[in-house]
Amino acid sequence: MNLKKSLFFTFISFCYALGAVAQTQDNKYQFSIDLTTYQEQADRLAVELICPVLSTPEAVYRVPKIVPGTYKKYDFGRFVKDFQAFDKQNKALTVTRLDSNSWKISPANKLYKITYKVDDTFDAPLQQNYVFQPAGSDFEKDVFLLNTHAFLGYFDGLKKAIYRLHVRKPKAFYGATALEPISHNDFADLYESNSYMNITDAPLLYCRPDTASLALHGSKILVSVYSQNTDQPYAPVILKELETVLLSIEKFLGGELPVRKYAFLVYLSASLPVNGMQGALEHSQSSLYYLVDGGNPKALAREIRDVGAHEFFHIVTPLTLHSEEIADFDYNTPKMSKHLWLYEGVTEYNSLYVQLVSRLISQKDFFNTMKLKMSMSEQLFEDSLSFTQLSKNVLDEYADQYSNVYEKGALMAWCLDLQIRHYTQGQMGLQRVISELAKKYGASKPFRDDDLIPEIVALTHPSVGDFFRKYVEGGSPLPFTESLAFAGYDFQKDVKKKEPSLGKISLEYKGNREVVVSYIGNMNDFGRSMGWQVGDVLVELQGKPVNTDNIETLLTEYRNNTKDGQAVKVKVARVDNKGQKKTVALKAKAQLQESTERYRITPMLKPTPAQLKVREAWFKGL
Ligand SMILES: [Zn+2]
C-alpha cells in the first residue's frame, strides 16, 4: 500500500503556511530549516531558532556530545558553524563558545533568535571521530537524512519544553518519520514534540517517496527507503519481510506490539561506506538503517528483517525497561548504566530467538549464528572483562570492547535464559522475567541500576544470582556446557572429524546466482584430481543443480554423506580457449581429510525428563 496524505490535512496546512510568516516568541522552541535553499557546494543547512522566552541574564545553548543508543562521544557541536544570537531588533548579542558543544549567550533575557549552519556528518573526514551513519546526517540534492540531534539544541535546564520544527521542502520530497506533522502542505511540514528527548527520538528521511505501509492489528507500520543506486521501489519487498518478523514478535510479546506507530527508515548506500560500517539505530517509534545496496532487494530485505528485529526489540529494552541513567539522559555529561548486557545483549539474543521460536530460522541456523558469536567474541575481545564494568566505562576505558555486547552479550543472554528455565523448573524464561520487570517499571519509571540484578534473582532463583556474580559482574568464560546441558544439549569444543572438501578451492557467490571458482592457490590433491580452473561456474554437484540459494545445503549434504573413495561428480560451465562456453564433467575419488570443529552442539541421546522439559519450553518460547 502506498502512503498518501489526505486532502483534509493539506487544506489545514495551507492555512498554517499563510499564518506562519510572523513568528511570535513564547515558551516554545521554534526551529526552521529550508531544504529548498540547500546548496550542494557549501553542503550546509541553515538553522533558525525562535527561542523560548528566557528570564535569566545568561543562558547556555547546547547540542549533544552523545546521544542515546550510540555509546560513543561524537560532539555534534563540531558540525555547527556561524553561530549567532539576536534580540528582537535583530541586534547581535554576545556569544561565547564554552566548548565544542556549548555556547553562552548574554543578555539571555533579550534573546529572540539564534541562527547557525550545520555540516552533514556523512561528508566529514573519516579520521576525525566519524559518526556512525545511523546517528548522523546527510545533505544531498536528492536526499536529506536528518537526525534531529545533529542540528537541534537545548538551553540548560529547559529540555522539557514544546519543540516545533518547520521543514520547507521540495514538492517532490516526502518526509518519512515517526513524528506526526501537526500540519503540512506540498512545500512544508510542521512537527511538534513535548521535549528535546522526544524530538530527537525521531529522525526524518526526506527524499522522493519509496514508501509502503501496513496496519498490523492496530499498529501502523511504515517503511521508507532512499537508495543511492536506483529508483526501483524497495519498500514493498522490505515491508513484506518485516511483516513476518513483526508478527512473530507480536506473538512472542504476548499478542500485541508495544507501539501504535512505527517507521523503518532505510538509507541504502551504493558502495561500502568510508568507515566500513553498516547498521541501524533504535528509537521509540522508529529505527534508522544505513546499509549497502548490493542490488538484490530480496537479500537486502532479509538483512533488514534481522537488523529490524533487533531494533524493534529495543522498544522493550532500553526504551521501556531502563535505569535512571537512561531515563534522564544527559547529552553532555552522560552517566552510563551497568546493564549493556540487558540493553544490547538480550535484545540481540531475542531478535534471533524470536525467529527460531516462530521457525523463520531453523535450530541449525540459530546454533550456527551463536557459534559465530562464540568465535567472534573469543577472537576479537577480552573474555575476562566484567560486563558490568565494560558497560559502566564503555565511553572511554573499554570503548574498544563495546561491540562484544552483540557477541558475548547475546551469548550471555542465551545462557541466562537456560539457567532461569532450569532453576525455575521450566516455569520462567528470560522474556517472562523481562516482561514482569517492564510491568513493574516502564518508560517513565526507571529502575535503580543497583536494583536490577537482585530483582531478577528475587523473581527467579538464588542460583541465578551466582550466574550474575560469576559471568556478568565477574569475568569468567560463559558456562556453555552447563547451560546447554540444562536443555539436554551436549556442547563440545575442538571436535576432531574427517570429512570431504571440494579440494580447498574458494567459491564466490555472484549476484546472478552463479557459484564460481574464484581461487585455486591452496588446492589439495583431491582438488588437483578434479582439475578445477578459476572461473568455472558450478552447474551440478553430485547430480544436483547448483545456485547461490542452495549451495550451502548441497555442501552440507556433501560433507555429511560422502564416503572415503566414493566418486565425486561435478559439472561446470567453462569458457574454452576459443571463448566458447562449454559444460565440462569433473570427477575424482573423495578423500576425507581430518579437520577440527571448533564448537559442536548436539541433542543428548538420553535426556532426563527435566532436561526435556527445559528444552521444549525453550524451543517453543513458552
Ligand atoms: Zn542495539
Coordinates of C-alpha atoms and ligand atoms in Angstrom, one line a residue:
M1 CA 0.0 0.0 0.0
N2 CA 1.3 3.5 -0.8
L3 CA 1.1 6.2 1.7
K4 CA -0.6 9.4 0.8
K5 CA -1.6 12.3 2.9
S6 CA -5.2 13.3 2.9
L7 CA -6.7 16.4 1.3
F8 CA -8.1 17.5 4.6
F9 CA -4.6 17.9 6.1
T10 CA -3.4 19.7 3.0
F11 CA -6.1 22.3 3.4
I12 CA -5.3 22.9 7.1
S13 CA -1.6 23.2 6.5
F14 CA -2.2 25.7 3.7
C15 CA -3.8 28.0 6.4
Y16 CA -0.8 27.4 8.6
A17 CA 1.6 28.3 5.9
L18 CA -0.1 31.6 5.4
G19 CA -0.3 32.3 9.1
A20 CA 3.3 31.4 9.8
V21 CA 5.0 34.5 8.5
A22 CA 5.4 36.4 11.7
Q23 CA 6.7 34.1 14.4
T24 CA 5.9 35.3 17.9
Q25 CA 8.1 34.4 20.8
D26 CA 6.5 32.3 23.5
N27 CA 7.6 29.4 25.7
K28 CA 8.3 27.1 22.7
Y29 CA 11.4 26.3 20.7
Q30 CA 10.5 27.1 17.1
F31 CA 13.1 25.7 14.7
S32 CA 13.0 26.2 10.9
I33 CA 15.1 24.6 8.2
D34 CA 14.8 25.0 4.5
L35 CA 15.7 22.1 2.2
T36 CA 14.9 24.1 -0.9
T37 CA 17.7 26.7 -0.4
Y38 CA 20.4 24.0 0.2
Q39 CA 23.5 24.5 -2.0
E40 CA 25.5 21.4 -2.8
Q41 CA 28.8 23.3 -2.9
A42 CA 28.5 24.7 0.6
D43 CA 26.9 21.4 1.8
R44 CA 25.3 23.0 4.9
L45 CA 21.9 23.6 6.2
A46 CA 20.8 26.9 7.8
V47 CA 19.0 26.5 11.1
E48 CA 16.9 29.3 12.6
L49 CA 15.5 29.1 16.1
I50 CA 13.0 31.5 17.6
C51 CA 13.9 30.9 21.2
P52 CA 11.6 30.4 24.1
V53 CA 11.4 33.5 26.3
L54 CA 14.2 33.3 28.9
S55 CA 14.4 35.4 32.1
T56 CA 18.0 34.8 33.2
P57 CA 20.8 37.2 32.3
E58 CA 22.9 34.3 30.8
A59 CA 21.9 31.1 29.1
V60 CA 23.9 28.2 27.7
Y61 CA 22.7 26.6 24.5
R62 CA 24.0 23.0 23.8
V63 CA 23.9 20.4 21.1
P64 CA 24.7 16.8 22.2
K65 CA 28.1 15.3 22.9
I66 CA 26.5 11.9 22.9
V67 CA 23.0 10.5 22.0
P68 CA 21.2 7.5 23.4
G69 CA 21.9 4.1 21.9
T70 CA 25.3 5.0 20.4
Y71 CA 27.6 4.6 23.5
K72 CA 30.2 6.9 21.9
K73 CA 31.1 10.6 22.3
Y74 CA 30.5 12.3 18.9
D75 CA 30.5 16.0 19.8
F76 CA 27.8 17.1 17.4
G77 CA 28.7 20.8 18.2
R78 CA 31.7 20.5 15.9
F79 CA 29.3 20.4 12.9
V80 CA 27.8 23.8 13.9
K81 CA 29.2 26.9 12.1
D82 CA 28.5 30.7 12.2
F83 CA 26.6 30.6 15.5
Q84 CA 24.8 33.9 16.1
A85 CA 22.3 35.2 18.6
F86 CA 19.9 38.2 18.1
D87 CA 17.4 40.3 20.0
K88 CA 14.0 41.3 18.6
Q89 CA 15.5 44.3 16.8
N90 CA 17.9 41.9 15.1
K91 CA 20.9 43.3 17.1
A92 CA 23.6 40.7 17.7
L93 CA 24.0 39.5 21.3
T94 CA 27.3 38.4 22.9
V95 CA 28.1 34.7 22.3
T96 CA 30.9 32.8 24.0
R97 CA 31.8 29.4 22.9
L98 CA 32.4 27.3 26.0
D99 CA 33.4 24.0 24.4
S100 CA 32.8 22.1 21.3
N101 CA 29.1 21.7 22.1
S102 CA 28.1 24.7 24.1
W103 CA 27.5 28.5 23.6
K104 CA 26.9 31.1 26.4
I105 CA 24.6 33.9 25.4
S106 CA 24.1 37.2 27.1
P107 CA 21.9 39.0 27.9
A108 CA 19.7 36.0 27.6
N109 CA 16.5 37.8 28.7
K110 CA 16.9 39.9 25.4
L111 CA 17.4 36.8 23.3
Y112 CA 14.9 36.3 20.4
K113 CA 16.6 34.3 17.7
I114 CA 19.6 32.0 17.1
T115 CA 20.9 31.2 13.7
Y116 CA 23.7 28.8 12.6
K117 CA 24.7 26.5 9.8
V118 CA 25.3 22.8 10.2
D119 CA 27.5 20.5 8.2
D120 CA 26.4 17.0 7.5
T121 CA 28.3 14.2 9.2
F122 CA 28.4 11.9 6.2
D123 CA 30.9 14.1 4.4
A124 CA 33.1 14.7 7.4
P125 CA 36.7 13.5 7.3
L126 CA 37.0 9.8 8.2
Q127 CA 39.9 10.2 10.7
Q128 CA 38.1 12.7 12.9
N129 CA 35.8 10.6 15.1
Y130 CA 33.5 9.7 12.2
V131 CA 29.8 9.5 13.2
F132 CA 28.2 6.0 12.7
Q133 CA 25.8 6.8 9.9
P134 CA 22.5 5.8 11.5
A135 CA 23.3 8.5 14.1
G136 CA 24.5 11.0 11.5
S137 CA 23.1 13.3 8.9
D138 CA 23.5 13.6 5.1
F139 CA 22.5 16.5 2.9
E140 CA 22.5 15.9 -0.8
K141 CA 20.4 17.2 -3.7
D142 CA 18.2 14.1 -3.7
V143 CA 18.2 13.2 0.0
F144 CA 18.2 14.8 3.4
L145 CA 18.8 12.3 6.3
L146 CA 18.0 14.3 9.4
N147 CA 18.9 13.0 12.8
T148 CA 17.5 15.9 14.7
H149 CA 20.1 15.7 17.5
A150 CA 22.7 16.6 14.8
F151 CA 21.2 20.1 14.4
L152 CA 18.7 20.9 17.2
G153 CA 19.9 22.0 20.6
Y154 CA 18.5 23.0 24.0
F155 CA 19.1 25.5 26.8
D156 CA 20.4 24.2 30.1
G157 CA 17.5 23.4 32.4
L158 CA 15.0 23.6 29.6
K159 CA 14.8 20.3 27.8
K160 CA 11.2 19.7 28.7
A161 CA 9.5 22.3 26.6
I162 CA 7.5 22.3 23.4
Y163 CA 9.7 21.8 20.3
R164 CA 8.4 22.9 16.9
L165 CA 10.3 22.0 13.7
H166 CA 9.3 23.6 10.5
V167 CA 10.8 22.0 7.4
R168 CA 10.4 23.6 3.9
K169 CA 10.9 21.0 1.3
P170 CA 10.9 20.5 -2.5
K171 CA 7.4 19.5 -3.6
A172 CA 8.6 16.1 -4.9
F173 CA 10.0 15.1 -1.5
Y174 CA 8.3 13.1 1.2
G175 CA 9.4 13.4 4.8
A176 CA 9.3 10.0 6.5
T177 CA 9.4 10.0 10.3
A178 CA 7.5 8.6 13.3
L179 CA 6.6 12.2 14.2
E180 CA 3.0 13.1 13.1
P181 CA 3.0 16.5 11.4
I182 CA 0.6 19.0 13.1
S183 CA 0.2 20.5 9.6
H184 CA 1.7 20.1 6.2
N185 CA 1.3 21.0 2.6
D186 CA 3.2 20.2 -0.6
F187 CA 6.1 22.6 0.4
A188 CA 6.4 22.3 4.1
D189 CA 5.8 20.1 7.2
L190 CA 5.4 21.3 10.8
Y191 CA 6.2 18.9 13.6
E192 CA 5.7 19.4 17.3
S193 CA 7.0 17.4 20.3
N194 CA 6.9 17.9 24.0
S195 CA 10.6 17.7 24.9
Y196 CA 14.1 17.6 23.5
M197 CA 14.3 13.9 24.3
N198 CA 11.2 13.2 22.2
I199 CA 12.0 15.4 19.2
T200 CA 15.5 13.9 18.9
D201 CA 13.9 10.4 19.3
A202 CA 12.5 10.7 15.8
P203 CA 14.8 11.0 12.8
L204 CA 13.5 12.2 9.4
L205 CA 14.2 11.0 5.9
Y206 CA 13.4 13.4 3.1
C207 CA 13.6 12.2 -0.5
R208 CA 11.4 11.2 -3.4
P209 CA 9.0 8.7 -1.9
D210 CA 9.6 5.0 -1.9
T211 CA 7.3 4.0 0.8
A212 CA 5.0 1.2 1.9
S213 CA 2.8 0.9 4.9
L214 CA 0.5 -1.6 6.6
A215 CA -1.8 -1.8 9.6
L216 CA -0.8 -4.7 11.8
H217 CA -3.6 -5.4 14.3
G218 CA -3.9 -1.7 15.1
S219 CA -0.2 -0.8 14.7
K220 CA 0.7 1.3 11.7
I221 CA 4.0 0.2 10.2
L222 CA 5.7 2.5 7.7
V223 CA 8.8 1.6 5.6
S224 CA 10.6 4.4 3.7
V225 CA 13.6 3.9 1.5
Y226 CA 16.2 6.0 -0.1
S227 CA 18.7 4.3 -2.5
Q228 CA 21.7 6.0 -4.0
N229 CA 21.7 3.3 -6.7
T230 CA 18.3 3.2 -8.2
D231 CA 14.7 4.4 -8.4
Q232 CA 13.3 0.9 -8.3
P233 CA 10.9 0.5 -5.4
Y234 CA 12.4 -1.4 -2.4
A235 CA 9.9 -0.5 0.3
P236 CA 7.2 -3.1 -0.6
V237 CA 9.7 -6.0 -0.6
I238 CA 11.2 -4.9 2.7
L239 CA 7.9 -4.4 4.3
K240 CA 6.9 -7.9 3.3
E241 CA 9.9 -9.4 5.1
L242 CA 9.4 -7.2 8.1
E243 CA 5.8 -8.2 8.4
T244 CA 6.8 -11.9 9.0
V245 CA 9.1 -11.0 11.8
L246 CA 6.8 -8.4 13.3
L247 CA 4.0 -11.0 13.5
S248 CA 6.5 -13.3 15.3
I249 CA 7.5 -10.5 17.7
E250 CA 3.8 -9.7 18.4
K251 CA 3.1 -13.3 19.4
F252 CA 6.4 -13.5 21.4
L253 CA 5.5 -10.4 23.4
G254 CA 2.1 -11.8 24.3
G255 CA -0.1 -10.9 21.4
E256 CA 0.4 -7.2 21.0
L257 CA 3.1 -4.9 19.5
P258 CA 4.2 -2.4 22.0
V259 CA 3.7 0.6 19.7
R260 CA 0.8 2.1 17.7
K261 CA 3.0 3.6 15.0
Y262 CA 6.5 2.5 13.9
A263 CA 8.7 3.8 11.0
F264 CA 11.5 1.9 9.4
L265 CA 13.7 4.5 7.7
V266 CA 16.2 2.9 5.3
Y267 CA 19.1 4.6 3.6
L268 CA 20.9 2.5 1.0
S269 CA 24.4 3.3 0.1
A270 CA 25.7 2.4 -3.4
S271 CA 29.0 1.2 -2.1
L272 CA 30.7 0.1 1.2
P273 CA 30.9 3.3 3.2
V274 CA 34.2 5.0 4.1
N275 CA 34.2 3.8 7.7
G276 CA 33.3 0.2 6.5
M277 CA 30.3 0.1 8.9
Q278 CA 26.6 -0.5 8.3
G279 CA 23.9 -0.8 10.8
A280 CA 20.9 0.8 12.5
L281 CA 19.9 2.9 15.5
E282 CA 16.8 2.4 17.5
H283 CA 14.2 4.9 18.6
S284 CA 10.9 4.5 20.5
Q285 CA 8.8 4.6 17.3
S286 CA 11.3 4.2 14.5
S287 CA 14.7 2.9 13.6
L288 CA 17.1 4.2 11.0
Y289 CA 19.1 1.8 8.8
Y290 CA 22.2 2.5 6.8
L291 CA 23.1 -0.4 4.6
V292 CA 24.9 -1.2 1.4
D293 CA 22.6 -1.8 -1.6
G294 CA 24.0 -5.0 -3.2
G295 CA 21.4 -4.8 -6.0
N296 CA 19.4 -7.7 -4.6
P297 CA 16.2 -6.4 -2.9
K298 CA 15.3 -9.8 -1.5
A299 CA 18.7 -10.4 0.2
L300 CA 18.6 -6.8 1.5
A301 CA 15.1 -7.4 2.8
R302 CA 16.3 -10.4 4.7
E303 CA 19.1 -8.4 6.2
I304 CA 16.7 -5.7 7.3
R305 CA 14.5 -8.3 8.8
D306 CA 17.3 -9.5 11.1
V307 CA 18.5 -6.0 12.0
G308 CA 14.9 -4.8 12.2
A309 CA 14.0 -7.5 14.7
H310 CA 16.9 -6.3 16.8
E311 CA 16.0 -2.6 16.6
F312 CA 12.3 -3.3 17.2
F313 CA 13.1 -5.3 20.4
H314 CA 14.8 -2.2 21.7
I315 CA 11.3 -0.9 22.4
V316 CA 11.4 -3.3 25.3
T317 CA 15.0 -2.7 26.4
P318 CA 16.1 0.0 26.9
L319 CA 13.3 2.2 25.6
T320 CA 10.7 0.7 28.1
L321 CA 12.8 -1.0 30.7
H322 CA 15.8 1.1 31.7
S323 CA 17.8 2.6 34.5
E324 CA 17.8 6.2 35.8
E325 CA 20.9 6.9 33.8
I326 CA 19.0 6.4 30.5
A327 CA 15.6 7.9 31.7
D328 CA 17.2 11.2 32.4
F329 CA 19.7 11.1 29.6
D330 CA 22.4 13.7 29.9
Y331 CA 23.5 14.6 26.4
N332 CA 26.7 16.4 27.5
T333 CA 27.9 14.7 30.7
P334 CA 26.5 11.2 30.3
K335 CA 26.5 8.6 33.0
M336 CA 26.5 5.0 31.8
S337 CA 24.4 2.2 33.2
K338 CA 25.9 -1.2 34.2
H339 CA 23.5 -3.1 32.1
L340 CA 24.5 -3.2 28.5
W341 CA 24.2 -6.9 28.7
L342 CA 20.4 -6.3 29.0
Y343 CA 20.1 -3.4 26.6
E344 CA 22.1 -4.8 23.7
G345 CA 22.9 -8.5 24.7
V346 CA 19.3 -9.5 25.5
T347 CA 18.0 -7.5 22.5
E348 CA 20.4 -9.3 20.1
Y349 CA 19.5 -12.7 21.6
N350 CA 15.8 -12.1 21.5
S351 CA 16.0 -10.8 17.9
L352 CA 17.4 -14.3 16.9
Y353 CA 15.4 -16.3 19.4
V354 CA 12.1 -15.0 18.2
Q355 CA 12.9 -16.1 14.7
L356 CA 13.7 -19.6 16.0
V357 CA 10.5 -19.8 18.0
S358 CA 8.4 -18.8 15.0
R359 CA 10.5 -21.0 12.8
L360 CA 11.6 -18.2 10.5
I361 CA 15.0 -19.7 11.0
S362 CA 15.9 -23.4 11.8
Q363 CA 17.5 -24.6 15.0
K364 CA 20.6 -25.2 13.0
D365 CA 20.7 -21.6 11.7
F366 CA 20.2 -20.4 15.3
F367 CA 23.1 -22.6 16.6
N368 CA 25.3 -21.5 13.7
T369 CA 24.7 -17.9 14.4
M370 CA 25.5 -18.4 18.1
K371 CA 28.7 -20.4 17.2
L372 CA 29.8 -17.5 15.1
K373 CA 29.3 -15.2 18.0
M374 CA 31.4 -17.5 20.2
S375 CA 34.1 -17.3 17.6
M376 CA 33.9 -13.5 17.2
S377 CA 33.9 -12.9 20.9
E378 CA 36.8 -15.3 21.5
Q379 CA 39.0 -13.8 18.7
L380 CA 38.3 -10.1 19.0
F381 CA 37.5 -9.3 22.6
E382 CA 38.8 -9.7 26.2
D383 CA 36.9 -12.6 27.6
S384 CA 37.8 -11.9 31.2
L385 CA 36.4 -8.4 31.3
S386 CA 33.4 -7.9 33.6
F387 CA 30.4 -7.0 31.6
T388 CA 29.1 -4.5 34.1
Q389 CA 32.5 -2.8 34.1
L390 CA 32.6 -2.8 30.3
S391 CA 29.1 -1.2 30.4
K392 CA 30.0 1.5 33.0
N393 CA 33.2 2.5 31.2
V394 CA 32.2 2.0 27.6
L395 CA 32.7 5.6 26.6
D396 CA 36.4 5.6 27.5
E397 CA 38.4 2.8 29.0
Y398 CA 36.6 0.0 27.3
A399 CA 35.4 1.7 24.1
D400 CA 37.2 -0.9 22.0
Q401 CA 35.3 -3.7 23.8
Y402 CA 31.9 -2.2 23.0
S403 CA 31.0 -4.5 20.1
N404 CA 31.3 -7.5 22.3
V405 CA 27.8 -6.7 23.6
Y406 CA 26.4 -8.1 20.4
E407 CA 28.6 -11.2 20.6
K408 CA 29.2 -12.3 24.2
G409 CA 26.3 -10.2 25.3
A410 CA 23.9 -12.2 23.2
L411 CA 25.5 -15.5 24.4
M412 CA 25.2 -14.3 28.0
A413 CA 21.5 -13.8 27.5
W414 CA 21.2 -17.3 26.0
C415 CA 22.9 -18.9 28.9
L416 CA 20.9 -16.8 31.4
D417 CA 17.6 -17.8 29.6
L418 CA 18.6 -21.5 30.0
Q419 CA 19.7 -21.1 33.6
I420 CA 16.5 -19.3 34.5
R421 CA 14.4 -22.1 32.8
H422 CA 16.4 -24.8 34.7
Y423 CA 16.3 -23.3 38.1
T424 CA 12.6 -22.4 37.9
Q425 CA 11.9 -25.9 36.5
G426 CA 10.6 -24.6 33.2
Q427 CA 8.3 -22.1 34.9
M428 CA 10.1 -18.9 33.8
G429 CA 12.2 -17.8 30.9
L430 CA 14.2 -14.7 30.3
Q431 CA 11.5 -12.9 28.4
R432 CA 8.9 -13.7 31.1
V433 CA 11.3 -12.1 33.7
I434 CA 11.7 -9.0 31.5
S435 CA 8.0 -8.6 30.9
E436 CA 7.4 -8.8 34.7
L437 CA 10.0 -6.1 35.2
A438 CA 8.6 -4.0 32.4
K439 CA 5.2 -4.1 34.1
K440 CA 6.7 -3.0 37.4
Y441 CA 8.8 -0.3 35.8
G442 CA 8.3 1.3 32.4
A443 CA 9.3 4.1 30.1
S444 CA 8.6 6.8 32.7
K445 CA 9.6 4.7 35.8
P446 CA 13.2 3.7 35.6
F447 CA 14.9 1.2 37.9
R448 CA 17.9 1.9 40.1
D449 CA 21.0 0.5 38.4
D450 CA 22.0 -1.5 41.5
D451 CA 18.5 -2.9 42.0
L452 CA 18.2 -4.8 38.7
I453 CA 20.1 -8.0 39.4
P454 CA 18.7 -8.5 42.9
E455 CA 15.2 -8.1 41.4
I456 CA 15.8 -10.7 38.7
V457 CA 17.2 -13.1 41.4
A458 CA 14.1 -12.5 43.6
L459 CA 11.8 -13.3 40.6
T460 CA 13.7 -16.5 39.8
H461 CA 16.1 -18.4 42.0
P462 CA 19.2 -17.7 44.2
S463 CA 21.4 -19.7 41.8
V464 CA 20.6 -17.2 39.1
G465 CA 22.4 -14.7 41.4
D466 CA 25.5 -16.9 41.2
F467 CA 25.4 -16.7 37.4
F468 CA 25.3 -12.9 37.6
R469 CA 28.1 -12.7 40.1
K470 CA 30.4 -15.1 38.1
Y471 CA 29.6 -14.4 34.5
V472 CA 28.1 -10.9 34.2
E473 CA 29.8 -9.0 37.0
G474 CA 32.8 -11.3 37.1
G475 CA 34.8 -12.1 34.0
S476 CA 34.5 -15.9 33.8
P477 CA 34.1 -17.5 30.4
L478 CA 30.5 -18.3 29.9
P479 CA 29.3 -21.8 31.1
F480 CA 28.1 -23.2 27.7
T481 CA 28.5 -26.8 28.7
E482 CA 26.4 -26.4 31.9
S483 CA 23.8 -24.1 30.4
L484 CA 23.2 -26.1 27.2
A485 CA 23.0 -29.4 29.3
F486 CA 20.1 -27.8 31.2
A487 CA 18.2 -28.1 28.0
G488 CA 19.6 -31.5 27.1
Y489 CA 22.3 -30.4 24.6
D490 CA 25.9 -31.5 24.6
F491 CA 28.4 -28.7 24.0
Q492 CA 31.9 -29.7 22.8
K493 CA 34.9 -27.7 21.7
D494 CA 37.6 -28.7 19.2
V495 CA 36.0 -31.9 18.0
K496 CA 38.2 -33.8 15.5
K497 CA 36.4 -35.2 12.5
K498 CA 37.1 -36.5 9.0
E499 CA 35.2 -35.0 6.1
P500 CA 35.5 -34.4 2.4
S501 CA 36.1 -31.0 0.9
L502 CA 35.9 -29.7 -2.7
G503 CA 39.7 -29.7 -2.7
K504 CA 40.4 -26.4 -0.9
I505 CA 39.2 -24.1 -3.6
S506 CA 37.5 -20.8 -3.0
L507 CA 34.0 -20.1 -4.2
E508 CA 32.4 -16.8 -5.0
Y509 CA 28.6 -16.2 -5.0
K510 CA 27.6 -13.9 -7.8
G511 CA 24.5 -11.6 -8.0
N512 CA 23.1 -13.7 -10.9
R513 CA 23.0 -16.7 -8.6
E514 CA 26.1 -18.3 -10.1
V515 CA 28.6 -20.1 -7.9
V516 CA 32.1 -19.5 -9.4
V517 CA 35.5 -20.9 -8.5
S518 CA 37.5 -17.8 -7.6
Y519 CA 40.8 -19.1 -6.3
I520 CA 42.7 -22.4 -6.5
G521 CA 46.1 -21.4 -5.0
N522 CA 45.6 -23.7 -1.9
M523 CA 44.2 -26.7 -3.8
N524 CA 45.0 -30.1 -2.3
D525 CA 45.5 -33.5 -4.1
F526 CA 41.8 -34.0 -4.4
G527 CA 41.3 -30.6 -6.0
R528 CA 44.0 -31.2 -8.5
S529 CA 42.5 -34.6 -9.4
M530 CA 39.2 -32.8 -10.1
G531 CA 41.0 -30.3 -12.3
W532 CA 39.3 -27.1 -11.1
Q533 CA 40.0 -23.9 -13.0
V534 CA 39.4 -20.4 -11.9
G535 CA 36.2 -19.1 -13.5
D536 CA 34.5 -22.5 -13.5
V537 CA 30.8 -22.0 -12.8
L538 CA 29.3 -24.8 -10.8
V539 CA 26.3 -26.4 -12.7
E540 CA 25.8 -29.6 -10.8
L541 CA 27.2 -31.2 -7.6
Q542 CA 26.6 -35.0 -7.3
G543 CA 23.8 -34.7 -9.9
K544 CA 22.0 -31.8 -8.3
P545 CA 21.7 -28.3 -9.9
V546 CA 23.7 -25.6 -8.1
N547 CA 22.9 -22.0 -7.5
T548 CA 23.7 -19.5 -4.7
D549 CA 20.4 -20.3 -2.9
N550 CA 21.0 -24.0 -2.4
I551 CA 24.8 -24.3 -2.5
E552 CA 25.2 -24.2 1.4
T553 CA 22.7 -27.0 1.7
L554 CA 24.3 -29.1 -1.0
L555 CA 27.7 -28.6 0.6
T556 CA 26.4 -29.8 4.0
E557 CA 24.8 -32.8 2.4
Y558 CA 28.1 -33.5 0.5
R559 CA 30.2 -33.2 3.7
N560 CA 27.7 -35.4 5.7
N561 CA 27.1 -38.1 3.1
T562 CA 30.2 -38.6 1.1
K563 CA 32.3 -41.7 2.0
D564 CA 36.1 -42.1 1.5
G565 CA 36.8 -43.2 -2.1
Q566 CA 33.3 -42.5 -3.3
A567 CA 33.0 -40.9 -6.8
V568 CA 32.6 -37.2 -6.7
K569 CA 30.9 -35.8 -9.8
V570 CA 30.7 -32.2 -10.7
K571 CA 29.6 -30.4 -13.9
V572 CA 31.0 -26.9 -14.5
A573 CA 30.4 -24.3 -17.2
R574 CA 33.9 -23.3 -18.5
V575 CA 35.0 -20.9 -21.2
D576 CA 37.5 -22.7 -23.5
N577 CA 40.4 -21.1 -25.3
K578 CA 38.2 -20.2 -28.3
G579 CA 35.9 -18.2 -26.0
Q580 CA 33.1 -20.8 -26.2
K581 CA 31.2 -21.7 -23.0
K582 CA 31.0 -25.5 -22.6
T583 CA 29.8 -27.8 -19.9
V584 CA 32.7 -29.9 -18.6
A585 CA 32.3 -33.0 -16.3
L586 CA 34.9 -33.2 -13.5
K587 CA 35.3 -36.4 -11.5
A588 CA 37.6 -37.8 -8.8
K589 CA 37.5 -40.2 -5.8
A590 CA 36.6 -38.5 -2.5
Q591 CA 39.4 -38.1 0.1
L592 CA 38.3 -37.5 3.7
Q593 CA 40.6 -35.0 5.5
E594 CA 40.9 -34.5 9.2
S595 CA 39.6 -31.2 10.4
T596 CA 38.5 -29.6 13.7
E597 CA 35.1 -28.4 14.5
R598 CA 35.6 -25.5 17.0
Y599 CA 32.1 -25.7 18.6
R600 CA 29.6 -28.6 18.4
I601 CA 26.1 -28.6 19.8
T602 CA 24.2 -31.9 19.6
P603 CA 21.0 -33.1 21.3
M604 CA 21.7 -35.6 24.1
L605 CA 20.7 -39.1 23.3
K606 CA 19.1 -39.8 26.6
P607 CA 18.0 -36.5 28.2
T608 CA 16.3 -36.6 31.6
P609 CA 12.6 -35.5 31.9
A610 CA 13.8 -32.3 33.5
Q611 CA 16.2 -31.6 30.6
L612 CA 13.4 -32.4 28.1
K613 CA 11.0 -30.0 29.9
V614 CA 13.5 -27.1 29.6
R615 CA 14.4 -28.0 26.0
E616 CA 10.7 -28.0 25.0
A617 CA 9.9 -24.8 26.8
W618 CA 12.9 -23.0 25.3
F619 CA 12.4 -24.4 21.8
K620 CA 8.7 -23.3 21.8
G621 CA 9.3 -20.0 23.5
L622 CA 7.0 -20.8 26.4
Ligands
ZN1 ZN 21.0 -2.4 19.6

